[in-house]
Coordinates of C-alpha atoms and ligand atoms in Angstrom, one line a residue:
X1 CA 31.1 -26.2 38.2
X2 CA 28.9 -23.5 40.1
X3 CA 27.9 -21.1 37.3
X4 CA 25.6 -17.8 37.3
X5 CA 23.8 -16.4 34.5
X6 CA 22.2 -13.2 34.5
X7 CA 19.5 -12.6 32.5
X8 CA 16.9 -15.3 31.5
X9 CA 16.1 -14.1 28.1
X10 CA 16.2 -15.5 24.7
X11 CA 19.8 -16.3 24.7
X12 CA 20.6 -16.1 28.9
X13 CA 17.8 -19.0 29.6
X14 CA 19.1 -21.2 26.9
X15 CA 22.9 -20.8 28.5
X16 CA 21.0 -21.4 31.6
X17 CA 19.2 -24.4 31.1
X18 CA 21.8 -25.6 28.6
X19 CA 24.6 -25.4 31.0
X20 CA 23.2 -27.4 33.8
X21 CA 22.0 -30.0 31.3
X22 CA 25.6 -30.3 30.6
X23 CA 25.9 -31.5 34.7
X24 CA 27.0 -27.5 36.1
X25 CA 25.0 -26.0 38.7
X26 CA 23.3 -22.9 37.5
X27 CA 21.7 -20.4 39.6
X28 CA 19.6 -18.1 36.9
X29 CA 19.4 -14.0 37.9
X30 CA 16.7 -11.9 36.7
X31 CA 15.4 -8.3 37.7
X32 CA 11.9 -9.3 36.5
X33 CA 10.3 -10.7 39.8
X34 CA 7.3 -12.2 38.2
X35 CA 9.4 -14.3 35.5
X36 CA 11.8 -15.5 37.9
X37 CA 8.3 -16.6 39.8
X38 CA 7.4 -18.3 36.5
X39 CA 10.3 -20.3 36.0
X40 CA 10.4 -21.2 39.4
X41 CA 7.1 -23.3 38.5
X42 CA 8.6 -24.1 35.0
X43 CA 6.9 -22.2 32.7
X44 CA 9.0 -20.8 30.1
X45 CA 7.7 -17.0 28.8
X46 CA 8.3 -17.8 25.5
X47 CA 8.4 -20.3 22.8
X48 CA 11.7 -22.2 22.5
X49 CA 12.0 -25.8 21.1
X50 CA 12.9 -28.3 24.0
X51 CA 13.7 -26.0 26.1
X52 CA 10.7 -26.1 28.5
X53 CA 11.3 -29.7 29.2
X54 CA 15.1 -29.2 30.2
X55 CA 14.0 -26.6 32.7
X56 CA 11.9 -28.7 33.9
X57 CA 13.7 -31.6 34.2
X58 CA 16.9 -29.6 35.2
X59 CA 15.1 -27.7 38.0
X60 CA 13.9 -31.6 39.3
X61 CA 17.4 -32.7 39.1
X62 CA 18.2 -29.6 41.3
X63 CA 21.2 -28.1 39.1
X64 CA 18.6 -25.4 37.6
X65 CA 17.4 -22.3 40.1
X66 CA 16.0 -19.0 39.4
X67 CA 16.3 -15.9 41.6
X68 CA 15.6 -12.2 41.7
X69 CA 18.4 -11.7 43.9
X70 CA 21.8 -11.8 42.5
X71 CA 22.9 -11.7 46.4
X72 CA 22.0 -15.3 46.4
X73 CA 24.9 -16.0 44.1
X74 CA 27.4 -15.4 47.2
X75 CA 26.0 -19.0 48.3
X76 CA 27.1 -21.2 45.6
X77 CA 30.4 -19.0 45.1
X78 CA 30.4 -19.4 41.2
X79 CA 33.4 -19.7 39.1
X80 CA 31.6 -18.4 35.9
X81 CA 29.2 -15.2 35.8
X82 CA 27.9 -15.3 32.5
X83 CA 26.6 -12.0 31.5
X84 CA 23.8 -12.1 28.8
X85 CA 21.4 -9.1 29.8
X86 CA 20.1 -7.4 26.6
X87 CA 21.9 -4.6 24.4
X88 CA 18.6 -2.9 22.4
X89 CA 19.3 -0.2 19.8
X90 CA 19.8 3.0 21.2
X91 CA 18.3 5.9 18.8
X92 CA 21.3 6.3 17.1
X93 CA 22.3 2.6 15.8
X94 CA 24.6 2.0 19.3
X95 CA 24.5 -1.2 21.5
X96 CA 22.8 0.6 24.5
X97 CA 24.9 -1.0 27.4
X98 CA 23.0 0.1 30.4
X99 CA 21.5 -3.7 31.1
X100 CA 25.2 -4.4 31.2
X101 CA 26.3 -1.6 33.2
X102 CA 23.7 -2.5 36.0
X103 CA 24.4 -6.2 36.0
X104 CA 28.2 -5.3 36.2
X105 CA 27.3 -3.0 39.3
X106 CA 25.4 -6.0 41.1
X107 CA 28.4 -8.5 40.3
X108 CA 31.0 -6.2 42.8
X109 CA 28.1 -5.4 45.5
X110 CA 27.3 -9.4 45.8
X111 CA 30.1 -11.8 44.1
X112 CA 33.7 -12.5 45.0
X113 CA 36.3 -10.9 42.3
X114 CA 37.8 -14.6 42.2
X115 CA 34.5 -15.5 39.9
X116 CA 35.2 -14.8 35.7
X117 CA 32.9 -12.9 34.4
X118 CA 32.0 -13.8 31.1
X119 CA 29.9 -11.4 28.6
X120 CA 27.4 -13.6 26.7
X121 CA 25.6 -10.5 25.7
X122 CA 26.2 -9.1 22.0
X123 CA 28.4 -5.9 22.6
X124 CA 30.1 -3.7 20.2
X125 CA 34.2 -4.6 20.0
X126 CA 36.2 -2.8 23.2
X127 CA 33.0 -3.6 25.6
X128 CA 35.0 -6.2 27.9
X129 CA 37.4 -3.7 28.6
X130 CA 34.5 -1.5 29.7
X131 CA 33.2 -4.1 32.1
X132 CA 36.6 -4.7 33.4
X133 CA 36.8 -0.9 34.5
X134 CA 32.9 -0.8 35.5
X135 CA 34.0 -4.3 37.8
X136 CA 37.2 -3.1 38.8
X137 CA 40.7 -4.5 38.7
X138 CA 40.4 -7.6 40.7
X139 CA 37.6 -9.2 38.3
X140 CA 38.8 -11.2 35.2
X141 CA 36.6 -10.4 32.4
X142 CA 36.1 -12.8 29.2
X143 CA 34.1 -12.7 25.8
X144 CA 32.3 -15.7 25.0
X145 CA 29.7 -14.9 22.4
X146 CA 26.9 -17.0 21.5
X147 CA 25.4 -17.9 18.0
X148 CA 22.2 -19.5 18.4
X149 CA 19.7 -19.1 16.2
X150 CA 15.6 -18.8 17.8
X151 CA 13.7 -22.1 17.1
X152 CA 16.9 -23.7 17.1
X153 CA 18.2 -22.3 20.2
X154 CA 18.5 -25.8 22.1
X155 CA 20.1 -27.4 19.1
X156 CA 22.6 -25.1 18.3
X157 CA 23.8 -25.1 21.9
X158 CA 24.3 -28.7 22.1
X159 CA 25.8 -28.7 18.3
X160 CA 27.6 -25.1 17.5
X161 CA 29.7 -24.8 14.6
X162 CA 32.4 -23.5 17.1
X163 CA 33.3 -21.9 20.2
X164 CA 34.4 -18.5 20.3
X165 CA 36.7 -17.5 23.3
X166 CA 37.9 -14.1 24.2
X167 CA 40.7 -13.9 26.4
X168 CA 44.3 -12.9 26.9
X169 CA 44.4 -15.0 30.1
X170 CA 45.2 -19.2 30.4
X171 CA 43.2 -19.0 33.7
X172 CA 40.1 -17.8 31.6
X173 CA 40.2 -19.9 28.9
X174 CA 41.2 -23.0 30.5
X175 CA 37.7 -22.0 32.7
X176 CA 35.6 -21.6 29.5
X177 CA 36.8 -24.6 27.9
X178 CA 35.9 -26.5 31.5
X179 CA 32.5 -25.2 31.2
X180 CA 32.1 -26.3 27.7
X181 CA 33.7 -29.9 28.2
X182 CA 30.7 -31.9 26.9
X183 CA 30.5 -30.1 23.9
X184 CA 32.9 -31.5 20.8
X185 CA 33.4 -28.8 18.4
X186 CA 36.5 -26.3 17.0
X187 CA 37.4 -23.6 19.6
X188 CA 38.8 -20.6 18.9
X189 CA 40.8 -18.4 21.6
X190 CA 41.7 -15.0 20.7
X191 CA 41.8 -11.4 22.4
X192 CA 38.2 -9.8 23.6
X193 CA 38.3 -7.5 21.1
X194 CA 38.2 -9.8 18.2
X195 CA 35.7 -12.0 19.5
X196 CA 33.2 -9.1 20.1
X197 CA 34.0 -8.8 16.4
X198 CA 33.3 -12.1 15.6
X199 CA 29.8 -12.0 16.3
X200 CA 28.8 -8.7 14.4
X201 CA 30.8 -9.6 11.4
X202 CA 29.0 -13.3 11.9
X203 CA 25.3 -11.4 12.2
X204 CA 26.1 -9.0 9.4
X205 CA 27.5 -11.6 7.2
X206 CA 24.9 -13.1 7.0
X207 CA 22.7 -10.2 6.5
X208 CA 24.7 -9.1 4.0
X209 CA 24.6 -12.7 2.6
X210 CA 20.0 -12.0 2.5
X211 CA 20.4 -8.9 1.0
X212 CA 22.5 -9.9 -1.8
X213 CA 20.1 -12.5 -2.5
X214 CA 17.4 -10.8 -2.2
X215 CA 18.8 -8.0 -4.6
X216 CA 19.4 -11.1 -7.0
X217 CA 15.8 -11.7 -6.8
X218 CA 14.5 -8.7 -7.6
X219 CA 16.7 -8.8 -10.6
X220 CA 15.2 -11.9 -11.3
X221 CA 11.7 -10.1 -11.7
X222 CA 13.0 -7.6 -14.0
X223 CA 15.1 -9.9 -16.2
X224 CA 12.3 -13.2 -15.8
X225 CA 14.6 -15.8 -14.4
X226 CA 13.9 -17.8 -11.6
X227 CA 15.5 -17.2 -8.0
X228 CA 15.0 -20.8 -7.1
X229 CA 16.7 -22.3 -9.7
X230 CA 19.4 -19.5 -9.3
X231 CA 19.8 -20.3 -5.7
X232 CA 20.0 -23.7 -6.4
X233 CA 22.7 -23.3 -8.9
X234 CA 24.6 -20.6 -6.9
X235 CA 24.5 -22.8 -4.1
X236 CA 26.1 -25.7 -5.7
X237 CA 29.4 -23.6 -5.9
X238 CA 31.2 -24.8 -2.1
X239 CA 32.7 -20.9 -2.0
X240 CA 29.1 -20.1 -2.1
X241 CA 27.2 -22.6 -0.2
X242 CA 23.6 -23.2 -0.6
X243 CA 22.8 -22.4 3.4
X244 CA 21.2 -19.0 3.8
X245 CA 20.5 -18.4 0.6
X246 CA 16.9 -18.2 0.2
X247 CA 15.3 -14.7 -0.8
X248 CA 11.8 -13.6 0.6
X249 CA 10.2 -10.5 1.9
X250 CA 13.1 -9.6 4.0
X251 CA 14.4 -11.3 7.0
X252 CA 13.6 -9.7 11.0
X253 CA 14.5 -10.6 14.5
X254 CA 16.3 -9.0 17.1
X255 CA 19.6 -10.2 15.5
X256 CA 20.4 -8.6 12.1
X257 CA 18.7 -5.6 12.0
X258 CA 20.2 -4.4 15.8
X259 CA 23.9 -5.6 15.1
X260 CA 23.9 -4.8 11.9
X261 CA 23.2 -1.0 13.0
X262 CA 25.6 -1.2 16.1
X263 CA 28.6 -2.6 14.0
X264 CA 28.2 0.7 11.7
X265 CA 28.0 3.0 15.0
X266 CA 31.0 1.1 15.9
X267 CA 33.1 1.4 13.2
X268 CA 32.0 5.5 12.7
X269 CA 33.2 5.5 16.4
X270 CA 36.0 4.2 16.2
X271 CA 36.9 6.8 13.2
X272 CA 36.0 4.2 9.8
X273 CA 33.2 4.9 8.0
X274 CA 32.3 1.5 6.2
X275 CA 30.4 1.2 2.8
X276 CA 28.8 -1.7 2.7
X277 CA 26.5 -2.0 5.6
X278 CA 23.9 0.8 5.7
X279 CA 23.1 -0.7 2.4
X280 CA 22.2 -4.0 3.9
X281 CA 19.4 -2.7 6.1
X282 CA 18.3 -0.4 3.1
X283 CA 17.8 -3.5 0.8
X284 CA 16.0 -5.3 3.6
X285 CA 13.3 -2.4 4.3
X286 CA 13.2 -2.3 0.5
X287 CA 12.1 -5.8 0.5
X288 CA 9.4 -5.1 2.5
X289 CA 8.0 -2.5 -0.1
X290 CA 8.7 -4.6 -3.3
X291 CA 6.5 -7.5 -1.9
X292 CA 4.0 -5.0 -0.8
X293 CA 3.7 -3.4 -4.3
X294 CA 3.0 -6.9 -5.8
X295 CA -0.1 -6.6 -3.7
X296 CA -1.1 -3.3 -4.7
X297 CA 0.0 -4.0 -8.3
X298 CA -2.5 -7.2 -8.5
X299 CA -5.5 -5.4 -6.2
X300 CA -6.1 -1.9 -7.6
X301 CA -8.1 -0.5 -4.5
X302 CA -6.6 -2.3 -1.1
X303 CA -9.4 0.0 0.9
X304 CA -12.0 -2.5 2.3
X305 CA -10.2 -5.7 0.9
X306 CA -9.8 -8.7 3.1
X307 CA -6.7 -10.5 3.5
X308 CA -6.1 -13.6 5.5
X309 CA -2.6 -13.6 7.0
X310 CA -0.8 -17.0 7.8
X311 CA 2.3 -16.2 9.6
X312 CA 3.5 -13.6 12.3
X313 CA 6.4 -14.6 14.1
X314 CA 9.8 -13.7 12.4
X315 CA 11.4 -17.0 11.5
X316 CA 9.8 -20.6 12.1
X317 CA 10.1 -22.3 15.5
X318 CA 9.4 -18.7 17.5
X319 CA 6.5 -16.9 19.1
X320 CA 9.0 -13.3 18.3
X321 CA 7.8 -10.9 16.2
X322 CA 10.3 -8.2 16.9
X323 CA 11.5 -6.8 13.4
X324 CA 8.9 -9.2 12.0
X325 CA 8.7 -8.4 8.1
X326 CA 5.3 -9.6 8.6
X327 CA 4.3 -6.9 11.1
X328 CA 5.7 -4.3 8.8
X329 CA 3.2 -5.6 5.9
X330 CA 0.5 -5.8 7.9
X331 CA 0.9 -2.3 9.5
X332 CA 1.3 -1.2 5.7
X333 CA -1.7 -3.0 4.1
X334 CA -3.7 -1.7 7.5
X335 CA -2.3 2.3 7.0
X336 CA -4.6 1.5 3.4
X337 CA -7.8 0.5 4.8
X338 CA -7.0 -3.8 4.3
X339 CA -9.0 -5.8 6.8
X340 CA -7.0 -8.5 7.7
X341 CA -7.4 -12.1 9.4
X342 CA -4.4 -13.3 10.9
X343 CA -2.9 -16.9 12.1
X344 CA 0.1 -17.7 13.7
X345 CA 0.5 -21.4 15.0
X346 CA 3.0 -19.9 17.9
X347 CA 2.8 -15.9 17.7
X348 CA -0.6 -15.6 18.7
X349 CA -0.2 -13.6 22.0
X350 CA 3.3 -11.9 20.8
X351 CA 1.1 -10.7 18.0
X352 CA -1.6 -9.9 19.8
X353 CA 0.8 -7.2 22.1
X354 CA 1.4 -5.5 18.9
X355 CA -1.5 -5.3 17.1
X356 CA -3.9 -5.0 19.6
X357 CA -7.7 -5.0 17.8
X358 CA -6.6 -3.5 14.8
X359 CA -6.8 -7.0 13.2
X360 CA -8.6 -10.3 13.8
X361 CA -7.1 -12.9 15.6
X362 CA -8.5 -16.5 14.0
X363 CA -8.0 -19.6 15.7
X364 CA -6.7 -21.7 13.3
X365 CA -5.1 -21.5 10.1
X366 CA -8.7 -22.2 7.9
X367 CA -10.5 -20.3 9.9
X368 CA -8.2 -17.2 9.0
X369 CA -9.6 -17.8 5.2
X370 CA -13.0 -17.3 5.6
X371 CA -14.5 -14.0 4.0
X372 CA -10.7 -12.6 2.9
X373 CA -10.2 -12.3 -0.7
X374 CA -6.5 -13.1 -0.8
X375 CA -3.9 -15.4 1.5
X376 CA -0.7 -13.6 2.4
X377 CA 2.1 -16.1 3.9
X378 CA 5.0 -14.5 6.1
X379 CA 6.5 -17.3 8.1
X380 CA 7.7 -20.4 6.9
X381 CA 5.9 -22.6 9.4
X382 CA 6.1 -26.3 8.1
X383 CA 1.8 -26.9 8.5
X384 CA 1.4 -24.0 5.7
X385 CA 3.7 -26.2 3.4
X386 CA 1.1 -29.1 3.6
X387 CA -2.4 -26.9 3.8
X388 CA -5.3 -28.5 1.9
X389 CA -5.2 -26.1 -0.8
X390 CA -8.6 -27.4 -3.1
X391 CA -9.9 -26.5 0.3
X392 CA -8.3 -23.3 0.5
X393 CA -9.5 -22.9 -3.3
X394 CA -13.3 -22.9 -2.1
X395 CA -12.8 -20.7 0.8
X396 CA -10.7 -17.5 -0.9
X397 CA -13.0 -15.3 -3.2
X398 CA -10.6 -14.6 -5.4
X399 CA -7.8 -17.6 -5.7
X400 CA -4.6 -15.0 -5.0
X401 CA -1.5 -16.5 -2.9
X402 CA 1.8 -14.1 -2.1
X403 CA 4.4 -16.1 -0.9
X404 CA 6.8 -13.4 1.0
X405 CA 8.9 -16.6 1.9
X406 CA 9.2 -18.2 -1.4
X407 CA 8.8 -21.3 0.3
X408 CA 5.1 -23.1 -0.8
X409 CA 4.6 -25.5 -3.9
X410 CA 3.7 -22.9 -6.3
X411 CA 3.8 -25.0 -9.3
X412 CA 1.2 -27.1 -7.2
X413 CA -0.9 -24.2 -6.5
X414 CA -1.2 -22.9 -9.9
X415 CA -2.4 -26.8 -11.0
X416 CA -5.1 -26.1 -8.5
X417 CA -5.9 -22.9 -10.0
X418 CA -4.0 -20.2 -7.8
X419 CA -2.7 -17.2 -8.7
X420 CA 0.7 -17.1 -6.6
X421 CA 3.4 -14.1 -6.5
X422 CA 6.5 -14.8 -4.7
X423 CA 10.1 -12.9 -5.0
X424 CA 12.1 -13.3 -8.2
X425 CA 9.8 -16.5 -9.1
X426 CA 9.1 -16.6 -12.6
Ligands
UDX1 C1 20.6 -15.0 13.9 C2 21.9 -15.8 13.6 O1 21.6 -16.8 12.7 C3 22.4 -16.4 14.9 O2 23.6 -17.1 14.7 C4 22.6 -15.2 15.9 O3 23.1 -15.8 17.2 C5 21.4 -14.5 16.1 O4 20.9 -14.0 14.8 P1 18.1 -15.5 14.3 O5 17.8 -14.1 14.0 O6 17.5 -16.1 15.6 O7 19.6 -15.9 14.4 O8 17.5 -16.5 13.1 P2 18.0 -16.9 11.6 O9 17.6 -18.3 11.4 O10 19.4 -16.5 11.4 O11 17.0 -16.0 10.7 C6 17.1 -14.5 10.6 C7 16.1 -14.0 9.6 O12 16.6 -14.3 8.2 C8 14.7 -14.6 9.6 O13 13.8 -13.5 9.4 C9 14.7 -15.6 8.5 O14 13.4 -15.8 8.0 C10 15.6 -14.9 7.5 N1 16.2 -15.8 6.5 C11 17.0 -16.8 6.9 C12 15.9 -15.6 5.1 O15 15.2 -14.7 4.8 N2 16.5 -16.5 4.2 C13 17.3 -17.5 4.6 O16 17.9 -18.2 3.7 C14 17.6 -17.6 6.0

């Protein structure tokens, strides 16, 4: 099938790619001139596991092409336009559609109306109906919302826990099944509406699902249990489930904190004013602060103290930082005079656009160590898990770990002589 995607982004280059390593022909639309040039050689502008090499190997198999023109899509006269241009927070907690809007504009200037436009794009419940009007009457319009998670992007394609299908019409669903042929999972068809729903309620389940932990944990300092073995435990209940249920500094990304937000503005728009979900986001920049305070509790004075930092990027397997819990420590310890050494085996440059000079950059993950009193680690990046810590013993001035991921071998640390704070970890 003759497919165009617009947008080659986080989620819009994975479709891409994805798509045509299913056997489709994919013609890939960006405004950005100079990444459209650099996918044309192959280079991917961010990290993504695996998905480099299907580009690659897609664009040499000629099903994969890249364009700044979406007039090019008249050539291959697609059946599917899938829509999956970004939807940032606009300064009120909304889904800012304008991306969407544009790209809607472009589709009726260069595409026939017998092409299905698909929106890929996370957009607030009621959004198809606007692209129908913005497209105008001729144009079927569908809801197909994605569910990949970064680092796992490639994986979750190829494997997803379902297929979500907004339509009314056979024509459009029997299309989206087509596209997704290869793929051997449960779909579900329903109106547009509901899937738009679908994928907030998904994100802020979740979320809500990180908070409540999280909240747990915190408990767990006051009352001295342990969050592991309370996880563990919880988990073991099937209602529960133990997946997504581990509590840290706070979770990030340009997921949860961005849909979270938009499906409160939506629901206040549409005249309910939910309960639940403000608190969500509260909890997590709450999170932040309690982890921080553990610092400031153990270090009287953080004014001139060096801290090595391993970890940048938001979650493992991604060079994003955006909503990073780690940049929001950092810019805290730095607003109190910390100097800080920082390490990220991925998030190096990402980083780097953020925080400028303001810290050091260190080339590896030992080098970050030397001269810092204390080792802070933000991202659960699997080489941190196995770090030579009698090493790491001799190299820290004072032998102080905070784990704001819960995640390293604390018991082991403290046999080498570490002092290590976590959440809830007692
Ligand atoms: C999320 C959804 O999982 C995905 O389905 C949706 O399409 C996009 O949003 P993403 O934000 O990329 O994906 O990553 P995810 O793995 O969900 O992690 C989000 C945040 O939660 C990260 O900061 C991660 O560290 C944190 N997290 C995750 C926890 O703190 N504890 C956990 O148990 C799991």
């Amino acid at each position: 099938m003759n497919i165009v995607v617009i947008g080659t982004s986080y989620v819009g280059l994975v479709q891409g790619a994805c798509l045509a390593r299913l056997g489709h022909s994919v013609l890939c639309v960006d405004i950005d001139e100079s990444k459209v040039a650099r996918l044309r050689e192959g280079v991917v502008p961010f990290f993504e596991p695996d998905l480099e090499e299907i580009v690659r190997s897609e664009m040499q198999a000629g099903r994969l092409s890249f364009t700044s023109k979406i007039t090019e899509a008249v050539m291959i006269q697609p059946a599917v336009i899938f829509l999956a241009v970004g939807t940032p927070q606009s300064e009120n907690g909304a889904a800012d559609l304008q991306y969407l809007k544009a790209a809607a504009r472009d589709i009726v200037a260069a595409v026939q109306s017998t092409a299905l436009v698909v929106i890929k794009s996370t957009v607030p419940p009621g959004t198809s109906k606007k692209v129908k009007e913005w497209l105008g009457s001729d144009f079927e319009v569908a809801s197909n919302p994605e569910f990949l998670r970064e680092g796992k992007a490639v994986s979750d394609f190829f494997n997803p826990d379902r297929i979500v299908i907004g339509t009314t019409s056979d024509r459009a669903e029997q299309l989206l099944r087509d596209v997704y042929s290869g793929i051997f999972t449960q779909v579900f068809v329903m109106s547009p509406e509901s899937a738009e729903l679908t994928k907030y309620a998904a994100n802020t389940f979740l979320a809500s699902r990180l908070s409540l932990i999280n909240e747990v944990a915190n408990i767990a300092d006051h009352v001295g249990a342990n969050i592991k073995d309370v996880e563990a435990a919880l988990g073991a209940d099937p209602r529960i489930g133990n997946q997504f249920l581990r509590a840290g500094a706070g979770f990030g990304g340009s997921c949860f904190p961005k849909d979270v937000l938009a499906l409160d503005h939506a629901a206040r728009e549409h005249g309910y004013a939910p309960k639940l979900i403000a608190p969500i986001m509260e909890v997590n920049l709450g999170q932040t602060e309690r982890f921080l305070q553990k610092i400031y509790n153990r270090f009287d004075n953080i004014e001139g103290r060096k801290f090595s930092v391993w970890g940048l990027a938001f979650n493992a397997g991604t060079d994003d930082v955006r909503e990073s819990p780690a940049l929001r420590i950092i810019e805290k310890l730095l607003e109190r005079g910390a100097e800080l050494c920082v390490f990220d085996p991925y998030a190096m440059a990402s980083g780097r656009l953020v925080l400028g000079d303001k810290v050091t950059f260190a080339p590896s993950m030992m080098d970050a160590l030397i001269g810092t009193d204390a080792l802070l680690v933000l991202t659960e990046w699997e080489e941190f898990l196995y770090a030579p810590w009698n090493t790491i013993a001799e190299l820290l001035s004072e032998r102080v770990i905070f784990d704001g991921k819960n995640f390293l071998p604390h018991k082991d640390l403290r046999d080498v002589g570490f002092e290590v704070f976590g959440i809830g970890l007692n």
